[in-house]
Coordinates of C-alpha atoms and ligand atoms in Angstrom, one line a residue:
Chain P
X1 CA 52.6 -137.3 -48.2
X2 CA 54.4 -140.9 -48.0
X3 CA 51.8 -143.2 -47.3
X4 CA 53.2 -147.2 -47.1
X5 CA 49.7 -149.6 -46.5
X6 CA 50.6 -153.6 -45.5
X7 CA 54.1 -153.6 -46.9
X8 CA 55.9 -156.9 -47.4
X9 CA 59.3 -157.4 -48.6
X10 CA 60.6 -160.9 -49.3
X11 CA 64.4 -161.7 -50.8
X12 CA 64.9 -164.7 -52.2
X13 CA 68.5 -166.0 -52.7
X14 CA 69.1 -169.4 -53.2
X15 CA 66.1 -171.7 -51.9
X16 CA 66.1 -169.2 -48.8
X17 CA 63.4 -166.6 -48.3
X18 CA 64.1 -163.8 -45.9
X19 CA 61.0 -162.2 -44.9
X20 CA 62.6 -158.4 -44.1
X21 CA 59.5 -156.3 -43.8
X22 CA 56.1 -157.8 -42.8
X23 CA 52.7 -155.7 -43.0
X24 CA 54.7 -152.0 -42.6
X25 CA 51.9 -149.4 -42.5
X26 CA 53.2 -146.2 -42.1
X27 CA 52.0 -142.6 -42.4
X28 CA 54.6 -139.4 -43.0
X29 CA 53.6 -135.7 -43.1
X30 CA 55.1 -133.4 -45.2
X31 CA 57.8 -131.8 -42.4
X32 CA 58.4 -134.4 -39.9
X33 CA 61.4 -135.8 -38.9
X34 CA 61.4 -139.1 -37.8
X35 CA 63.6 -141.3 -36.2
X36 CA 63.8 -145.6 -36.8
X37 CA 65.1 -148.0 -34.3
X38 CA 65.9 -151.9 -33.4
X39 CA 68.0 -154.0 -33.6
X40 CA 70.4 -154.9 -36.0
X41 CA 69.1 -156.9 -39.1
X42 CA 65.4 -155.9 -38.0
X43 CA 64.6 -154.4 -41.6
X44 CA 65.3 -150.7 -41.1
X45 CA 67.4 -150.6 -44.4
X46 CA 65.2 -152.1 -46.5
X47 CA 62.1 -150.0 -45.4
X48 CA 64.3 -146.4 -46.5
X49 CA 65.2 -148.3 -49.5
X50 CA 61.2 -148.6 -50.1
X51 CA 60.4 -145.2 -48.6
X52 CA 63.7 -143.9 -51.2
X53 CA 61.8 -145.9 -54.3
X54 CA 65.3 -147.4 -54.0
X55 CA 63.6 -151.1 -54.0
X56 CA 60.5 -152.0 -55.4
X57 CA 57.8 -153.9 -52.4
X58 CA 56.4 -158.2 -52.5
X59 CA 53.6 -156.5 -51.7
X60 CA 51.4 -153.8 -50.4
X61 CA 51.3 -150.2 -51.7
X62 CA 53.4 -147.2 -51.6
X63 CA 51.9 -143.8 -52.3
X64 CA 54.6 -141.4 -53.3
X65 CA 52.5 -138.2 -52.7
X66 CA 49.2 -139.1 -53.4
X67 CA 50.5 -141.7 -56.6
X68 CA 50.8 -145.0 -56.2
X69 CA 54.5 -145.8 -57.3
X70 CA 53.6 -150.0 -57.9
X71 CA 54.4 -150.4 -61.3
X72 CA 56.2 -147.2 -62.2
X73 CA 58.9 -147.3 -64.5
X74 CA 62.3 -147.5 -63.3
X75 CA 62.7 -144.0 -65.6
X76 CA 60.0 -142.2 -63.9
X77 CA 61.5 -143.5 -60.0
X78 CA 64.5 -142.0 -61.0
X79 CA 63.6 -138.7 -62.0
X80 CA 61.0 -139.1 -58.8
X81 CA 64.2 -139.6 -57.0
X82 CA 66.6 -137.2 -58.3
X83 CA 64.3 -134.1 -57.8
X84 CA 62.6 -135.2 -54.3
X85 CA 65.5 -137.4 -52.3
X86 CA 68.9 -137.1 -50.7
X87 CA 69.6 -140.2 -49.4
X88 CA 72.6 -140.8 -46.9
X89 CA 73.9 -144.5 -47.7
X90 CA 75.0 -146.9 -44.7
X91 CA 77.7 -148.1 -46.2
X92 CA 78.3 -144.3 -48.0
X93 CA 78.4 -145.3 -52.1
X94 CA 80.8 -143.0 -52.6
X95 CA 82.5 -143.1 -56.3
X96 CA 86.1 -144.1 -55.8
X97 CA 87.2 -142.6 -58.8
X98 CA 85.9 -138.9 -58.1
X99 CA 87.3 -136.3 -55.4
X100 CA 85.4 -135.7 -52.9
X101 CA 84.4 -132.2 -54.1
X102 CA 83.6 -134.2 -57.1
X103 CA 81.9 -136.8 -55.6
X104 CA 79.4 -133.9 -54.0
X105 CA 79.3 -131.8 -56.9
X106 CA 77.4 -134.9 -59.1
X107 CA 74.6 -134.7 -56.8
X108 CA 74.1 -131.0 -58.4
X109 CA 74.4 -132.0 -61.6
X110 CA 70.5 -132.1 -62.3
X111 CA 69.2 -128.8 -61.0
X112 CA 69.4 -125.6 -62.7
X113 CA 72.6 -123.8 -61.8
X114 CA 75.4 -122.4 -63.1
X115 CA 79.2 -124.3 -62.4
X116 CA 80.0 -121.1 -60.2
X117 CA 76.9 -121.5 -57.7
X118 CA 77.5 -125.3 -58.0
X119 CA 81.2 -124.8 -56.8
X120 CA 79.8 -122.4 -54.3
X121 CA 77.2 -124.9 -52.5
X122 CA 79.9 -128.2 -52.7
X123 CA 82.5 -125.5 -50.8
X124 CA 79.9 -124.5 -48.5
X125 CA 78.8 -127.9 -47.5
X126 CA 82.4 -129.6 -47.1
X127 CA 82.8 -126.4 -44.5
X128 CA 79.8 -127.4 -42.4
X129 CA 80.8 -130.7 -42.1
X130 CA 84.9 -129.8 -41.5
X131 CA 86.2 -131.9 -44.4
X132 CA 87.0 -128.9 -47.4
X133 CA 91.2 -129.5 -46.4
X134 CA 89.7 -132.9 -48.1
X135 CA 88.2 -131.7 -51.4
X136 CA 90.9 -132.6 -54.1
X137 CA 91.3 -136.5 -52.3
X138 CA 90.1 -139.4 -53.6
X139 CA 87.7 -141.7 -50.3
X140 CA 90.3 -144.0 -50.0
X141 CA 92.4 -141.3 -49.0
X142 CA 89.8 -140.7 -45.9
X143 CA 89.5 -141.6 -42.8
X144 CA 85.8 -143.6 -41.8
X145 CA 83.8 -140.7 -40.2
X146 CA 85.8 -138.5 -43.0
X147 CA 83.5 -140.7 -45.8
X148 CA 80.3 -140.9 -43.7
X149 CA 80.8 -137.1 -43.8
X150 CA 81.1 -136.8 -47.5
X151 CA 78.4 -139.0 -47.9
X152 CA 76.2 -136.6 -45.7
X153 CA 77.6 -133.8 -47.8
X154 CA 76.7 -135.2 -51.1
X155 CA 72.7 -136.1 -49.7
X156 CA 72.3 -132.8 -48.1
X157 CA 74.0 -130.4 -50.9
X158 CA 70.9 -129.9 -52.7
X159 CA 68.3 -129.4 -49.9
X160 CA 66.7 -132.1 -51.0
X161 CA 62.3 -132.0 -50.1
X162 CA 63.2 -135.8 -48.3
X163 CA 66.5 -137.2 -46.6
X164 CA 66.8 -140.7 -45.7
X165 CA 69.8 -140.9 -43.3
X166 CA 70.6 -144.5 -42.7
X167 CA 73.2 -144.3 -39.7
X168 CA 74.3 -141.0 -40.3
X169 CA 76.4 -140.9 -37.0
X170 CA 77.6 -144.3 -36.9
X171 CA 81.5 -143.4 -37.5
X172 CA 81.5 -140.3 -36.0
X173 CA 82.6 -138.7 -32.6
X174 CA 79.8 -137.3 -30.4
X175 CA 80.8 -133.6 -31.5
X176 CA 80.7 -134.4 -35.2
X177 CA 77.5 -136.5 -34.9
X178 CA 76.1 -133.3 -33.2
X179 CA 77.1 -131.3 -35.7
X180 CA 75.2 -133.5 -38.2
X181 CA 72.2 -133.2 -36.6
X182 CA 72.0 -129.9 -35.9
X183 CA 72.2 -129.7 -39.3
X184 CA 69.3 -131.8 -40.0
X185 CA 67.3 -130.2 -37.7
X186 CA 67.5 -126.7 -39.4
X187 CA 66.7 -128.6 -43.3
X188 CA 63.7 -129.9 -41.3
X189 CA 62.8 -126.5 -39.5
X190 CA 63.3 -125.3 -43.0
X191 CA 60.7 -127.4 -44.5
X192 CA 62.5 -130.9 -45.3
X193 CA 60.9 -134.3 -44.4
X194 CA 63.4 -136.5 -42.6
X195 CA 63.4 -140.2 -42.0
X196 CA 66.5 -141.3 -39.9
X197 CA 68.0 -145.0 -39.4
X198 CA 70.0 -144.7 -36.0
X199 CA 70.7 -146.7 -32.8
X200 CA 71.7 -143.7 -30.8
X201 CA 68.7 -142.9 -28.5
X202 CA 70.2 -139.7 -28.0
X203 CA 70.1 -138.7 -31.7
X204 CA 66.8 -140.5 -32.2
X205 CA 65.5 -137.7 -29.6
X206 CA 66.0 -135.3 -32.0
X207 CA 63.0 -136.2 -33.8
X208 CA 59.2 -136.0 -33.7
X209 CA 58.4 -139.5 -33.8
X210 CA 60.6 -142.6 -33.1
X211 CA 59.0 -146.0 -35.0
X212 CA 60.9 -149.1 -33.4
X213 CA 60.7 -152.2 -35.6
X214 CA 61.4 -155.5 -34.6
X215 CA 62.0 -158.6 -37.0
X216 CA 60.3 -156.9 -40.3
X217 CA 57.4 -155.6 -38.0
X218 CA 56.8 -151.8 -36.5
X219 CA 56.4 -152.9 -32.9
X220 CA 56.0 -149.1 -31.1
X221 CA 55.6 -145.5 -32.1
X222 CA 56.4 -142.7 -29.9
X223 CA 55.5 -138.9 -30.0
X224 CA 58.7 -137.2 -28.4
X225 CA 57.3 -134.2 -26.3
X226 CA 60.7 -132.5 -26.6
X227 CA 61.4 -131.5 -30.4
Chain X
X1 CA 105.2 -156.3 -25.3
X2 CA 104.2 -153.4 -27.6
X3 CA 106.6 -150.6 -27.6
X4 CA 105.9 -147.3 -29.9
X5 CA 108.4 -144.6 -29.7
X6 CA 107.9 -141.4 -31.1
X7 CA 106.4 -143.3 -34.2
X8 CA 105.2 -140.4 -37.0
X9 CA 103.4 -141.5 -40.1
X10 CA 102.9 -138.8 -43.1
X11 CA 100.5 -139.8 -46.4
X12 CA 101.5 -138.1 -49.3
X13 CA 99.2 -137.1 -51.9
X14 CA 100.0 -135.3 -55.2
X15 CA 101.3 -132.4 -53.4
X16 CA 99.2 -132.7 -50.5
X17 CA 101.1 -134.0 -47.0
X18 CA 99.1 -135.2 -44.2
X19 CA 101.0 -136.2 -40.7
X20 CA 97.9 -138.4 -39.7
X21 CA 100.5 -139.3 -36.4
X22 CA 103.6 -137.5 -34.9
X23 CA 105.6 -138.2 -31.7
X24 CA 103.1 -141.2 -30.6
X25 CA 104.8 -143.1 -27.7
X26 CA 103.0 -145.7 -26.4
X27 CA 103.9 -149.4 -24.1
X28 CA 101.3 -151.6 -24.2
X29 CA 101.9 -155.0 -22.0
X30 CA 100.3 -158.4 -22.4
X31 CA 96.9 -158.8 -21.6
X32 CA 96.2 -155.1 -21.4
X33 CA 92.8 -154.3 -22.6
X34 CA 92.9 -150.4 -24.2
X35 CA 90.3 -147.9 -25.6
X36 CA 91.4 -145.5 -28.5
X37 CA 89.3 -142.3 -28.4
X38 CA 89.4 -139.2 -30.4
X39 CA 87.7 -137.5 -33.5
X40 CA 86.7 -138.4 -36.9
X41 CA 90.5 -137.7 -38.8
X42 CA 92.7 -138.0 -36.0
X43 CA 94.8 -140.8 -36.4
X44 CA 92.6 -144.1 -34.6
X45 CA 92.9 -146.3 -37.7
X46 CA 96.0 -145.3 -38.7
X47 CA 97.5 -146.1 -35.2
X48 CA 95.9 -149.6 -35.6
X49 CA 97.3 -150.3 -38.9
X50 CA 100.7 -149.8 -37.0
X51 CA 100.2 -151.7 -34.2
X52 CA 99.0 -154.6 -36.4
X53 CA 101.4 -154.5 -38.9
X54 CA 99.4 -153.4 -41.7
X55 CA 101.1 -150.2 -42.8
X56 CA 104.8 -148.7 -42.0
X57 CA 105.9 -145.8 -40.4
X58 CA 107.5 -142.6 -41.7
X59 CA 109.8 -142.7 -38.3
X60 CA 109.9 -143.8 -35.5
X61 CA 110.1 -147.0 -33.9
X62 CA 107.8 -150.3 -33.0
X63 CA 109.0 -153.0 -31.1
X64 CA 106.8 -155.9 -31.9
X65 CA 107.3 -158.9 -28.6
X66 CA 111.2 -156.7 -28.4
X67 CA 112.0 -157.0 -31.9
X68 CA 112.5 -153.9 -34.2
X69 CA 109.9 -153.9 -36.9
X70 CA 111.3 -151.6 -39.0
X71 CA 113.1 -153.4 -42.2
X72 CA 111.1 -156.3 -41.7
X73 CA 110.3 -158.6 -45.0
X74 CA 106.7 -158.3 -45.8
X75 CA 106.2 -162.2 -45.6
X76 CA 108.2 -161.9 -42.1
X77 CA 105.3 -159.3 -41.1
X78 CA 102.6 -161.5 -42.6
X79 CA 103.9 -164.6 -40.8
X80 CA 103.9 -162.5 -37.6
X81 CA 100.2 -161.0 -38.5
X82 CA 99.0 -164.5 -38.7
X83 CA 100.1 -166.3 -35.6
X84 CA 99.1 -163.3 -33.2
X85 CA 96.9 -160.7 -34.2
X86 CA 92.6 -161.1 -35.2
X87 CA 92.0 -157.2 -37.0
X88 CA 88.1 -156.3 -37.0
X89 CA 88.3 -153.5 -39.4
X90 CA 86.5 -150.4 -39.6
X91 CA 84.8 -151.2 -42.8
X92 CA 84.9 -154.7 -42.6
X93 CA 87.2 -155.7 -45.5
X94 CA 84.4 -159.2 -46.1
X95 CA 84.9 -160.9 -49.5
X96 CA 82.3 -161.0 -52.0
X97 CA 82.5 -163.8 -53.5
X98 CA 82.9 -165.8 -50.4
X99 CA 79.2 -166.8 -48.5
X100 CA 79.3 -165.4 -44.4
X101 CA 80.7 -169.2 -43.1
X102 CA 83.6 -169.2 -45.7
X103 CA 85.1 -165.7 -45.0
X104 CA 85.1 -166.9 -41.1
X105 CA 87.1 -169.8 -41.8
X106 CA 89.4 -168.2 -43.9
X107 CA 90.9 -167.0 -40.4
X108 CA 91.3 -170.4 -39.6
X109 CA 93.3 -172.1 -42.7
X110 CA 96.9 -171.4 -41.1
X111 CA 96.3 -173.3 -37.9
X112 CA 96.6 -176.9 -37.3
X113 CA 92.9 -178.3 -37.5
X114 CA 90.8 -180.6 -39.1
X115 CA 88.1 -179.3 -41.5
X116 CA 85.5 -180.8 -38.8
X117 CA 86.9 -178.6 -36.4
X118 CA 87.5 -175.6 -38.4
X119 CA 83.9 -175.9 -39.0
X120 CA 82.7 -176.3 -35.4
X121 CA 84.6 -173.2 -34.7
X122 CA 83.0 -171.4 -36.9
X123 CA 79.5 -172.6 -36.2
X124 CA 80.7 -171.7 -32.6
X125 CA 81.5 -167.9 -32.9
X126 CA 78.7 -167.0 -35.5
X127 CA 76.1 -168.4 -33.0
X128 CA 77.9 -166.2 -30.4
X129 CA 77.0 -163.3 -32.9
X130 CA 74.0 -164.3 -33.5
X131 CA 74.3 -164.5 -37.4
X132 CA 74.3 -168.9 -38.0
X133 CA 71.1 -168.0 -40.2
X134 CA 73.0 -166.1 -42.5
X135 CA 76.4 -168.7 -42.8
X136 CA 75.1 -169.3 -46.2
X137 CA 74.6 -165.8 -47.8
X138 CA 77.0 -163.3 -49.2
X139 CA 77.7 -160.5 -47.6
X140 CA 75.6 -158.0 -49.8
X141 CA 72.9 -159.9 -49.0
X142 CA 73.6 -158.9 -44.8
X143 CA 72.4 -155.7 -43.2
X144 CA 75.1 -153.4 -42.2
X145 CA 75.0 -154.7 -38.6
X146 CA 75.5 -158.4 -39.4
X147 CA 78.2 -157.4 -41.7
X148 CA 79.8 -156.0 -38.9
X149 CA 79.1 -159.2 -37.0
X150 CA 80.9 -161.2 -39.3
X151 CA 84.0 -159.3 -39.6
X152 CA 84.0 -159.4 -35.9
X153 CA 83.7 -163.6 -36.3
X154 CA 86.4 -163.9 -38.7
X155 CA 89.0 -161.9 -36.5
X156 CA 88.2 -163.6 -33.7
X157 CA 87.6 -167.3 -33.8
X158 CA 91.1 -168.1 -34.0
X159 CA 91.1 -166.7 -30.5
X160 CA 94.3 -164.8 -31.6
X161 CA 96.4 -162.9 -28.5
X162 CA 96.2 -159.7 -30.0
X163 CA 92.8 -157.8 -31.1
X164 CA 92.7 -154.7 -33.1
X165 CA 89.0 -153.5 -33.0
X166 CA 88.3 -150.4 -35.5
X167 CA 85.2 -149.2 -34.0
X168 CA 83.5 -152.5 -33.6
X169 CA 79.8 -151.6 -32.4
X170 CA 79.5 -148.4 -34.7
X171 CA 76.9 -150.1 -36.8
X172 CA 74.8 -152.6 -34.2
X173 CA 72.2 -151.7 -31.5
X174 CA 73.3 -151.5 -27.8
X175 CA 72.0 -154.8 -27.1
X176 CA 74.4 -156.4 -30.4
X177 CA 77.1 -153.9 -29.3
X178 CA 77.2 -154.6 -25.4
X179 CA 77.2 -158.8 -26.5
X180 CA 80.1 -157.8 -28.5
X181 CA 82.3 -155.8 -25.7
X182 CA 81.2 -159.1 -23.2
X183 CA 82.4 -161.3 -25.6
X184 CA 86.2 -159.1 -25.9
X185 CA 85.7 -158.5 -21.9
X186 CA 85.9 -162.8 -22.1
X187 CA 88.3 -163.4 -24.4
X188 CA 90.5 -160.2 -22.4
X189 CA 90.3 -162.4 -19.3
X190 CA 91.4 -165.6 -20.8
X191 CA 94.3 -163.4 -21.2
X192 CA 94.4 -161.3 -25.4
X193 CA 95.4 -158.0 -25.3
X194 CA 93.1 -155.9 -27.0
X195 CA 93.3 -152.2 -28.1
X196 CA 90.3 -151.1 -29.5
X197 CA 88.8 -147.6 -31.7
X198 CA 85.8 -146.6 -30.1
X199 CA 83.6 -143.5 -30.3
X200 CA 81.3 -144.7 -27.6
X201 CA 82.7 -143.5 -24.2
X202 CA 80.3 -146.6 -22.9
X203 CA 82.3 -149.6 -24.8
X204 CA 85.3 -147.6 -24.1
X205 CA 84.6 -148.2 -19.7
X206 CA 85.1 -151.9 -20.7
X207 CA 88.9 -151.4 -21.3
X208 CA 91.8 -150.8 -18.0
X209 CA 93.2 -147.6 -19.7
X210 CA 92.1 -145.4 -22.3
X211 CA 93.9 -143.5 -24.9
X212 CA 92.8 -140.1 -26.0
X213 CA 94.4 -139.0 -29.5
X214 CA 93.9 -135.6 -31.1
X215 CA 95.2 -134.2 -34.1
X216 CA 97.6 -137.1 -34.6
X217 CA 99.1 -136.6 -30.9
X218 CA 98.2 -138.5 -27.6
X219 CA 97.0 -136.1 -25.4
X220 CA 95.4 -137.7 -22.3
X221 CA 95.9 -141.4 -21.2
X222 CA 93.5 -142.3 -18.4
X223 CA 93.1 -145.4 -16.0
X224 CA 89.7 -146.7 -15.8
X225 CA 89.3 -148.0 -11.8
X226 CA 85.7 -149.7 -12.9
X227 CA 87.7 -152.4 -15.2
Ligands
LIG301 N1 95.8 -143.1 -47.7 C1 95.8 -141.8 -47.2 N2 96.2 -140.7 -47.9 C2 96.2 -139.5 -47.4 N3 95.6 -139.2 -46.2 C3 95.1 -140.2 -45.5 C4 95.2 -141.6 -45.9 N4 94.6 -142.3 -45.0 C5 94.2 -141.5 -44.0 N5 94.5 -140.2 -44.3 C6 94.3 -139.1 -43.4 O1 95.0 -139.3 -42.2 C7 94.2 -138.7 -41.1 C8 93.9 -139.8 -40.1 O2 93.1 -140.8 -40.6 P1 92.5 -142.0 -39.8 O3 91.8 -142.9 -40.7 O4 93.6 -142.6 -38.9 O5 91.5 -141.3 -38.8 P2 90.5 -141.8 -37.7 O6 90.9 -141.2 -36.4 O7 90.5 -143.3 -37.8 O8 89.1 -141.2 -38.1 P3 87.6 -141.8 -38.0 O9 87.2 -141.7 -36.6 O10 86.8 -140.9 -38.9 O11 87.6 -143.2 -38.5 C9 92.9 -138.2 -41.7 O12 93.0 -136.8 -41.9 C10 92.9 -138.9 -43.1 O13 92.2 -138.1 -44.0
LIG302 N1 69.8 -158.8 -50.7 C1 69.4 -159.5 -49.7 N2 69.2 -160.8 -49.8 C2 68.8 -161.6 -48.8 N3 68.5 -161.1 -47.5 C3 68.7 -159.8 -47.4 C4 69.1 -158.9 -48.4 N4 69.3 -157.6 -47.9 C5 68.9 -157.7 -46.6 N5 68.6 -159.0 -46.3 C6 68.1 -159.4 -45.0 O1 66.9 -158.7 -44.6 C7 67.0 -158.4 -43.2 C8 66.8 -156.9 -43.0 O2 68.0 -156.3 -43.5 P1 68.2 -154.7 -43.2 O3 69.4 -154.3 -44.0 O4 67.0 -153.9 -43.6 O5 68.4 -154.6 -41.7 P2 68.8 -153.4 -40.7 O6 67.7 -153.2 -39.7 O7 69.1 -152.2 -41.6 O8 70.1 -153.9 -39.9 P3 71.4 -153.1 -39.4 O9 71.0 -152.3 -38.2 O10 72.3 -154.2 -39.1 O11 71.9 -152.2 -40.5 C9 68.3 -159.0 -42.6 O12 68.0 -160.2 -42.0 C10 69.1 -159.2 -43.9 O13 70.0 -160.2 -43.7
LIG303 MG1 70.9 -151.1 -42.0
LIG304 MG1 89.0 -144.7 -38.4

């Protein structure tokens, strides 16, 4: 379904070139939930930015179900995006303008539903993740785990086919970041595909399959027996 | 050295009144090294921002080194900021427009040093974090993690005797994060106090006592015998 062959991802600021991703080939069946690890800086951002046609490759090829998305029009990603991905930001993007209900809502704003059920699935969403005495503020107004959480909400609120998670947990308690993924783990029993940034090896064991990179390169896979 | 007595701080918004703290009473001596636990909501940051002298109360009151706080002229409160206290905030506060080695030695401008050895400080402590390849950058140009890393640099390489830590590990590996609590574990025996957010019941072991809040109340305090 996602298939990434010899992906390469250089920046360029300046007269410095940071090599992120090196020669990423990676395989993801429709359903799996997968989990990526290593350290910090190791290019685990910028491969879901890939994966999330977020960020285009240096080179190598991404197939986006089958079509190769090199070259695509930032027009046709978009719409690629908007009706296949939910993506859960690591440093949230929420709008500071917007409530949080408001801030949720937008990410319903595309499918085909009246403002009633639209109301119905941002109230229903801020209740699982404990934040609806939170609708009417504006994310300033929040606390850090408060944001990831309405960042979680806004990614998740249309049961998006794919959801990227980059650190979904990092701000939260061990009961909330539970609560998140149990969550996840019934969209993916449901049907979703999930590829999850996290350094908790105790959330990462809620996946199928952990991928550990290491300085732009995918050092180990493993299967994990218990999920 | 830190006295809070039955501090309460209320946010208003619109209509809305949230008591993020009530009745917190709290000593904390010199050279004390203290873990701040609780969930996502229940008052962490907003106890910080007390302590470090960042936001008011609504009652209550803090005894800063035996003097009263309260009434105190903002530039008094800055003054007293900047000779004492090194705040690594929970989302990191970097500036833009500044590259990595700049918003470091910002931190640095109010005490007596040459520029040379502003700047060997600050080569110093982001070796120590393991960021000197990225002095030169801006911070959008950093991974969440060496973001992190570099508000972490900036609060301490004035070796300041108080550190407020807002969750300071939620976005780096265990091997970043445990480098991290070593180096406040150091700079603790050389004799800072240090109260610090955590959600990680590990990095919270590395302090003497820890503080449990819940729903803007202290509920437990507990010694740690290990530290
Ligand atoms: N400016 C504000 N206006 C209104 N309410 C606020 C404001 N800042 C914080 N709050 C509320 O005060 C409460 C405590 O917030 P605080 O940021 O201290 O929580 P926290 O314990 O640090 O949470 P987290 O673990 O998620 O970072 C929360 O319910 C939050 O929504
Ligand atoms: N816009 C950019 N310009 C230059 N270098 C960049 C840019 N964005 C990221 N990098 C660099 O690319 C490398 C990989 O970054 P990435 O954000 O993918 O790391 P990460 O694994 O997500 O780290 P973390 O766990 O800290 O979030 C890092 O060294 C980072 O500094
Ligand atoms: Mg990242
Ligand atoms: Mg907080």
């Amino acid at each position: 379904m996602l298939r990434l062959e010899e992906i390469t991802k250089i920046y360029h600021s300046g007269e410095v070139e940071t090599t992120a991703l090196e020669g990423i080939t990676l395989n993801i069946d429709r359903g799996e939930f997968i989990a990526v690890m290593g350290p910090s800086g190791c290019g685990k951002s910028t491969l879901l930015n890939i994966i999330g046609l977020l960020d285009s490759t240096t080179s190598g090829s991404y197939y986006f179900n089958g079509s190769n998305v090199a070259g695509a029009s930032e027009a046709k990603l978009a719409n690629i995006r908007k009706e296949n991905i939910g993506f859960i930001f690591q440093s949230f993007n929420l709008i500071h303008e917007l409530t949080v209900a408001e801030n949720v809502e937008i990410a319903l704003l595309y499918h085909k539903m009246s403002a009633k059920e639209r109301r119905a699935r941002v109230h229903e969403v801020l209740e699982r993740m404990g934040i609806t005495h939170r609708a009417d503020h504006r994310p300033s107004q929040l606390s850090g785990g408060q944001q990831q959480r309405v960042a979680i909400a806004r990614a998740l609120v249309s049961q998006p086919k794919i959801i990227l998670a980059d650190e979904p947990t990092g701000n939260l308690d061990s009961i909330h970041g539970d609560e998140v993924m149990q969550m996840l783990t019934e969209l993916n029993h449901d049907g979703a595909t999930i590829i999850m940034v996290t350094h908790s090896t105790r959330h990462a064991s809620y996946a199928q399959r952990i991928v550990n990179l290491f300085d732009g390169h995918i050092v180990t896979e493993s299967t994990n027996r218990r999920a």
